[in-house]
Short mmCIF file of C-alpha atoms in Angstrom, two decimals:
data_model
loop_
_atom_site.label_atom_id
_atom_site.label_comp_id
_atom_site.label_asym_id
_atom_site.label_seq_id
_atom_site.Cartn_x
_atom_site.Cartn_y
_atom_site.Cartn_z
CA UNK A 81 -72.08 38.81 71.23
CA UNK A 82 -73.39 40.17 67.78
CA UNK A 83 -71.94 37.19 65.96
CA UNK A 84 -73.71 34.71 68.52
CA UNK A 85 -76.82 36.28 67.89
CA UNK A 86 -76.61 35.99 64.36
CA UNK A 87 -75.30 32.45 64.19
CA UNK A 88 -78.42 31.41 66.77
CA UNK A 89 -80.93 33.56 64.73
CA UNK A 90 -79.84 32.09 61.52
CA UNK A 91 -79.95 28.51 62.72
CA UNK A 92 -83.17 29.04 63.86
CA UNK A 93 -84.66 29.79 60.55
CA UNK A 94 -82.69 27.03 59.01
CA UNK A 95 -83.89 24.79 61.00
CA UNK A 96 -87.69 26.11 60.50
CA UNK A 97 -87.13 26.16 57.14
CA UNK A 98 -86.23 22.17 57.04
CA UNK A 99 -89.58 21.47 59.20
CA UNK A 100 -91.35 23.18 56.24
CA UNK A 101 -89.96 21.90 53.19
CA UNK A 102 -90.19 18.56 55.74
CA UNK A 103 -94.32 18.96 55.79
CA UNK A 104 -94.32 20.21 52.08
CA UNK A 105 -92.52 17.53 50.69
CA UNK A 106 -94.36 14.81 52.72
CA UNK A 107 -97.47 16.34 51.26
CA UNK A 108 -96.16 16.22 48.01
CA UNK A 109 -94.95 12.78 48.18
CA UNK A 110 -98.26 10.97 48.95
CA UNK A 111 -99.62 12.44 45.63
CA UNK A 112 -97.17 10.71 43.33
CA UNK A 113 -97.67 9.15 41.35
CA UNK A 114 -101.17 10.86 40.96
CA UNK A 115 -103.29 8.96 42.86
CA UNK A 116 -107.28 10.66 43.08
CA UNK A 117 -107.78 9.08 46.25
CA UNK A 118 -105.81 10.20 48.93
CA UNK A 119 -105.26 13.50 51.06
CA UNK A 120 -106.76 16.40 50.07
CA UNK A 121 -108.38 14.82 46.94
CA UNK A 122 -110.69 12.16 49.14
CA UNK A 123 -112.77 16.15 49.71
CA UNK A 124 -112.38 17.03 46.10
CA UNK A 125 -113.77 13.68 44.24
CA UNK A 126 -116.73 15.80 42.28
CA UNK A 127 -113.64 18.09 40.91
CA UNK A 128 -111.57 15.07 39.46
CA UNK A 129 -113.71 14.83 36.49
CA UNK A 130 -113.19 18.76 35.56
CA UNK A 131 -110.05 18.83 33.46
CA UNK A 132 -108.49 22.56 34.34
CA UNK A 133 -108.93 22.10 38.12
CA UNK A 134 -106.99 18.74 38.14
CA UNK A 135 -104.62 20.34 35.61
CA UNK A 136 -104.29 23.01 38.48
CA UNK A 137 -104.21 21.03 41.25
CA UNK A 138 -101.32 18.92 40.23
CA UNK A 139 -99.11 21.81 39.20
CA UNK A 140 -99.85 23.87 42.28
CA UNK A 141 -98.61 21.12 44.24
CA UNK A 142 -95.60 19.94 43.06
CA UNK A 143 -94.28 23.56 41.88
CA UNK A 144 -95.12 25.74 44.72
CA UNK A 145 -91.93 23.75 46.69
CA UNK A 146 -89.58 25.60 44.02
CA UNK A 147 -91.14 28.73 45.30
CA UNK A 148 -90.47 28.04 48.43
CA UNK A 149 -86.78 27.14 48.20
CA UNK A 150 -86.00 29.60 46.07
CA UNK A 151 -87.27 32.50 47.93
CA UNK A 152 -85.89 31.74 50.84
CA UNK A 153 -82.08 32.06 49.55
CA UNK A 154 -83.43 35.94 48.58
CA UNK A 155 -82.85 36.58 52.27
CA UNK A 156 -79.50 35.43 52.90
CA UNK A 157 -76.75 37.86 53.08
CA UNK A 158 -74.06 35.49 52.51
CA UNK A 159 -75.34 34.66 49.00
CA UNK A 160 -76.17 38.34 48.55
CA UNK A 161 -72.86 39.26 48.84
CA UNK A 162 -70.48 36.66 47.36
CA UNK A 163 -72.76 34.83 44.98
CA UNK A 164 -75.16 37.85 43.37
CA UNK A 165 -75.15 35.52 40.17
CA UNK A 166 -77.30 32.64 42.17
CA UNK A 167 -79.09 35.62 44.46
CA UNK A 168 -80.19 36.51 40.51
CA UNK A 169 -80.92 33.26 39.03
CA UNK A 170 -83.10 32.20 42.51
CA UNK A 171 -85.10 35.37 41.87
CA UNK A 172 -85.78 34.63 38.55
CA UNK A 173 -87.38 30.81 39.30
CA UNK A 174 -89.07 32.42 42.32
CA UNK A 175 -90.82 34.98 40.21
CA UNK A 176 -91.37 32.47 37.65
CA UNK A 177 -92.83 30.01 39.56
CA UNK A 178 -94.87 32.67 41.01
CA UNK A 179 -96.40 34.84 38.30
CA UNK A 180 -96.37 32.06 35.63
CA UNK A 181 -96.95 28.71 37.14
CA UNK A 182 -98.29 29.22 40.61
CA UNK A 183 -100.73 32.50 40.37
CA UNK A 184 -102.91 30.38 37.53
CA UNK A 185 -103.24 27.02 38.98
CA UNK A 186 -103.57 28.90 42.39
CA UNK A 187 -106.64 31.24 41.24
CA UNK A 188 -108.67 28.04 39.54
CA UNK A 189 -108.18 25.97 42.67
CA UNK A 190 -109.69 29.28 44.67
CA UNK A 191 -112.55 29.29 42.36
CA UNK A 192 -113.50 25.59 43.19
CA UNK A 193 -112.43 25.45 46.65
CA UNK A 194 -114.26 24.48 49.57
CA UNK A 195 -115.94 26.39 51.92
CA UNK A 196 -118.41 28.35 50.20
CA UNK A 197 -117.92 32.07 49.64
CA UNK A 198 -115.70 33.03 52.69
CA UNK A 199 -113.00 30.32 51.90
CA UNK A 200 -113.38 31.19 48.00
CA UNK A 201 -112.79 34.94 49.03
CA UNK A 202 -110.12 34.17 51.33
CA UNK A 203 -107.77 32.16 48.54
CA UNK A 204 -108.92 34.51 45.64
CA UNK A 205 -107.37 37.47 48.08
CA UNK A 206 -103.94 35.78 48.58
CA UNK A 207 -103.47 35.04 45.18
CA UNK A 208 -103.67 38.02 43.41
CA UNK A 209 -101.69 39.60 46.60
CA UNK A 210 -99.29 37.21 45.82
CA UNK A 211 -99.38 37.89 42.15
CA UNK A 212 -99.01 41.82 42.75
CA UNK A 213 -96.44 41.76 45.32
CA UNK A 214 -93.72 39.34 43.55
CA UNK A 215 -94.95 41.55 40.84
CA UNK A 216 -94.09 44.76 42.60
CA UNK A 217 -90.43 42.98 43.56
CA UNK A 218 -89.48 42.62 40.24
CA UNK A 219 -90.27 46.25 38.99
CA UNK A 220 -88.82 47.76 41.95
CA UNK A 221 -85.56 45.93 41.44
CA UNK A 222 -85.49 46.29 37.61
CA UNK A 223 -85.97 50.21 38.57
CA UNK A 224 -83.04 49.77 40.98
CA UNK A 225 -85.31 50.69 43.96
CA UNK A 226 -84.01 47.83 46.09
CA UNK A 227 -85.35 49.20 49.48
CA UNK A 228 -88.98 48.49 47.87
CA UNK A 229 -87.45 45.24 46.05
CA UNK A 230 -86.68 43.62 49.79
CA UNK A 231 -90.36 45.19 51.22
CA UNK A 232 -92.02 43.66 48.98
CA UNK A 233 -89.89 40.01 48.60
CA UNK A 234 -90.73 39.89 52.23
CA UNK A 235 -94.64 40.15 51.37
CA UNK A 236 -94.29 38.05 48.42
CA UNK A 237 -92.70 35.66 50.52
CA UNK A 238 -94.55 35.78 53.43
CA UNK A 239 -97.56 34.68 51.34
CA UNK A 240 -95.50 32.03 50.01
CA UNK A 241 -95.08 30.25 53.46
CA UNK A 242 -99.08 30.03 53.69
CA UNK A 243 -98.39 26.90 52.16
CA UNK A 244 -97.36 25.66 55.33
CA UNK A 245 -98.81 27.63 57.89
CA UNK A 246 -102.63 26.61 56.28
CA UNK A 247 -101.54 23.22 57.36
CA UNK A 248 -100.16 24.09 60.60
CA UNK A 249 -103.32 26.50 61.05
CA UNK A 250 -105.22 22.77 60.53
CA UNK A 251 -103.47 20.56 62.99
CA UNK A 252 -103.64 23.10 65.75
CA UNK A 253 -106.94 24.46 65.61
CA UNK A 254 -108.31 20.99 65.12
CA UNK A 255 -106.36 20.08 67.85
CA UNK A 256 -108.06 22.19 70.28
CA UNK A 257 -111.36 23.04 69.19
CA UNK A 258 -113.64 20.03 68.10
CA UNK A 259 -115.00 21.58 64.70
CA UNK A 260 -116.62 20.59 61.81
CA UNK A 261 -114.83 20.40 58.69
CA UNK A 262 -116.49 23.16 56.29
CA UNK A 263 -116.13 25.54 58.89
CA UNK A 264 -112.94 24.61 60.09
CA UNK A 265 -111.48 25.26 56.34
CA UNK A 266 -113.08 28.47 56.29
CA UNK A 267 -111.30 29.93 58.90
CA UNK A 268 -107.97 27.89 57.82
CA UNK A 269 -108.43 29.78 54.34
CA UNK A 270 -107.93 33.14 56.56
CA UNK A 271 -105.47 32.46 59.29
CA UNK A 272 -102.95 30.60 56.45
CA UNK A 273 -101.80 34.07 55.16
CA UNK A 274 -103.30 36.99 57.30
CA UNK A 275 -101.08 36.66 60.57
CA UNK A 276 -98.04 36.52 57.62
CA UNK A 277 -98.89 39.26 56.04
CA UNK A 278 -99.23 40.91 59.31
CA UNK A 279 -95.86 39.64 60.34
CA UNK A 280 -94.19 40.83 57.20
CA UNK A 281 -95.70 44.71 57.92
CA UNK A 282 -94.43 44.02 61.31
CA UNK A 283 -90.94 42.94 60.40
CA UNK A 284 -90.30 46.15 57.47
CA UNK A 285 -91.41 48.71 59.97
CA UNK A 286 -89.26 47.36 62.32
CA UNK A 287 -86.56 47.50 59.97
CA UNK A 288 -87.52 51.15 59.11
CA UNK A 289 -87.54 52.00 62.85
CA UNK A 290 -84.02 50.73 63.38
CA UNK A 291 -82.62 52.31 60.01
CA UNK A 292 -84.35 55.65 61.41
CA UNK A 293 -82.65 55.31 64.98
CA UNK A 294 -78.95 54.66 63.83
CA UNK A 295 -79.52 57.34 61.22
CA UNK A 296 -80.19 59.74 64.37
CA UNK A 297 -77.79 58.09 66.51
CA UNK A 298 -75.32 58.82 64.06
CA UNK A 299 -76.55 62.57 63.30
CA UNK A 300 -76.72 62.59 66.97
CA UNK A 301 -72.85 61.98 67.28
CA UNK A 302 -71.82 64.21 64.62
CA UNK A 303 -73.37 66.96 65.92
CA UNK A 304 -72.08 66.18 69.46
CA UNK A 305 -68.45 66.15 67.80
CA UNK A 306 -69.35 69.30 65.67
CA UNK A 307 -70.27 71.26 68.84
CA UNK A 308 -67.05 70.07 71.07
CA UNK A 309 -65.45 71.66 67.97
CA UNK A 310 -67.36 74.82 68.20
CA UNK A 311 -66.60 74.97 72.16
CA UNK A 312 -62.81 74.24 71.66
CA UNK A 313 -62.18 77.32 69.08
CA UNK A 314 -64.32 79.69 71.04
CA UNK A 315 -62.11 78.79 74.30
CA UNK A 316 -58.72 79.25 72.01
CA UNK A 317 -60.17 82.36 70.54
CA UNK A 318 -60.61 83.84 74.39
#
């Protein structure tokens, strides 16, 4: 039953993970080669002209994918286990892509982002959360503190995905509420990484929870053994 579960739970998040490297890379696509007037860029035409932002814009977009890819094979157990040397060399482009490419381009497309202050806030927030939690991964892992490496991976990572879920945040509240655009992105900027990052607190004490149970389930059963053990020498002793 336990190996059904695991097979259908891992499928699952294979096969969510293919619908969002799906939407990522179809975003990515229409971009190349870099055209100014299409997608996203039709909102951002009195940007184009400002060198760093377009600098930005171009290597948010066709670098955060790396990110994505890489971090999720931080959470399998099968390359954990049998192929630590790839587990190592995925974490390394992750944080890479991360700290060095990602957290730059990301912070000078939250400067000039739409929306006025609120969306500005909102993207200026997730990046330097980002920044500080892949951040945090790497010194807790370089300390050997790998409970704290895999809490914070899971934050890191859960930030990561709001390159998807802004989108999805898009099509579905635009799908049922009829909204203006600047308002719409405002509240897009917010819901595309606060319901993660409430998901991945969600998910680590829930793994804490369970640790703590089977660690008193199994206390639980030694002491019932140790007092049977008790019982039996007092009754041979009599």
């Amino acid at each position: 039953m336990e190996t059904v579960k695991y097979i259908l739970k891992t499928t699952v998040v294979y096969m969510l993970l293919c619908v969002a490297t799906f939407l990522m890379l179809r975003g990515i696509i229409e971009y190349f080669p870099m055209r100014d007037n299409i997608g996203f860029l039709q909102y951002k035409q009195e940007y184009l002209h400002i060198l760093p932002w377009k600098i930005a814009f171009y290597t948010h977009v066709f670098s955060v994918i790396f990110a994505l890819l890489a971090g999720f094979t931080q959470f399998n157990g099968d390359i954990l286990r049998d192929h630590k040397r790839v587990h190592r060399l995925m974490g390394q482009i992750y944080a890479y892509d991360v700290l060095l490419v990602n957290f730059p381009a990301a912070m000078i497309m939250a400067i000039y982002a739409n929306g006025l202050l609120p969306t500005k806030t909102a993207f200026v927030i997730l990046d330097c959360l980002w920044f500080w939690f892949t951040y945090k991964a790497v010194v807790e892992i370089k300390a050997g503190n790998i409970k704290a490496h895999k809490e914070n991976m899971i934050r890191s990572y859960a930030l990561t995905l709001s390159a998807v879920t802004l989108r999805l945040w898009k099509i579905i509240i635009s799908g049922f509420v009829n909204i203006d655009p600047l308002p719409l992105y405002m509240i897009d900027a917010w819901m595309g990484f606060v319901p993660n990052l409430l998901f991945a607190e969600w998910l680590i004490r829930r793994k804490k929870h369970k640790h703590v149970l089977s660690v008193k389930i199994k206390t639980g059963g030694d002491n019932g053994s140790y007092n049977k053990q008790c019982s039996k020498k007092a009754e041979y002793k009599r």
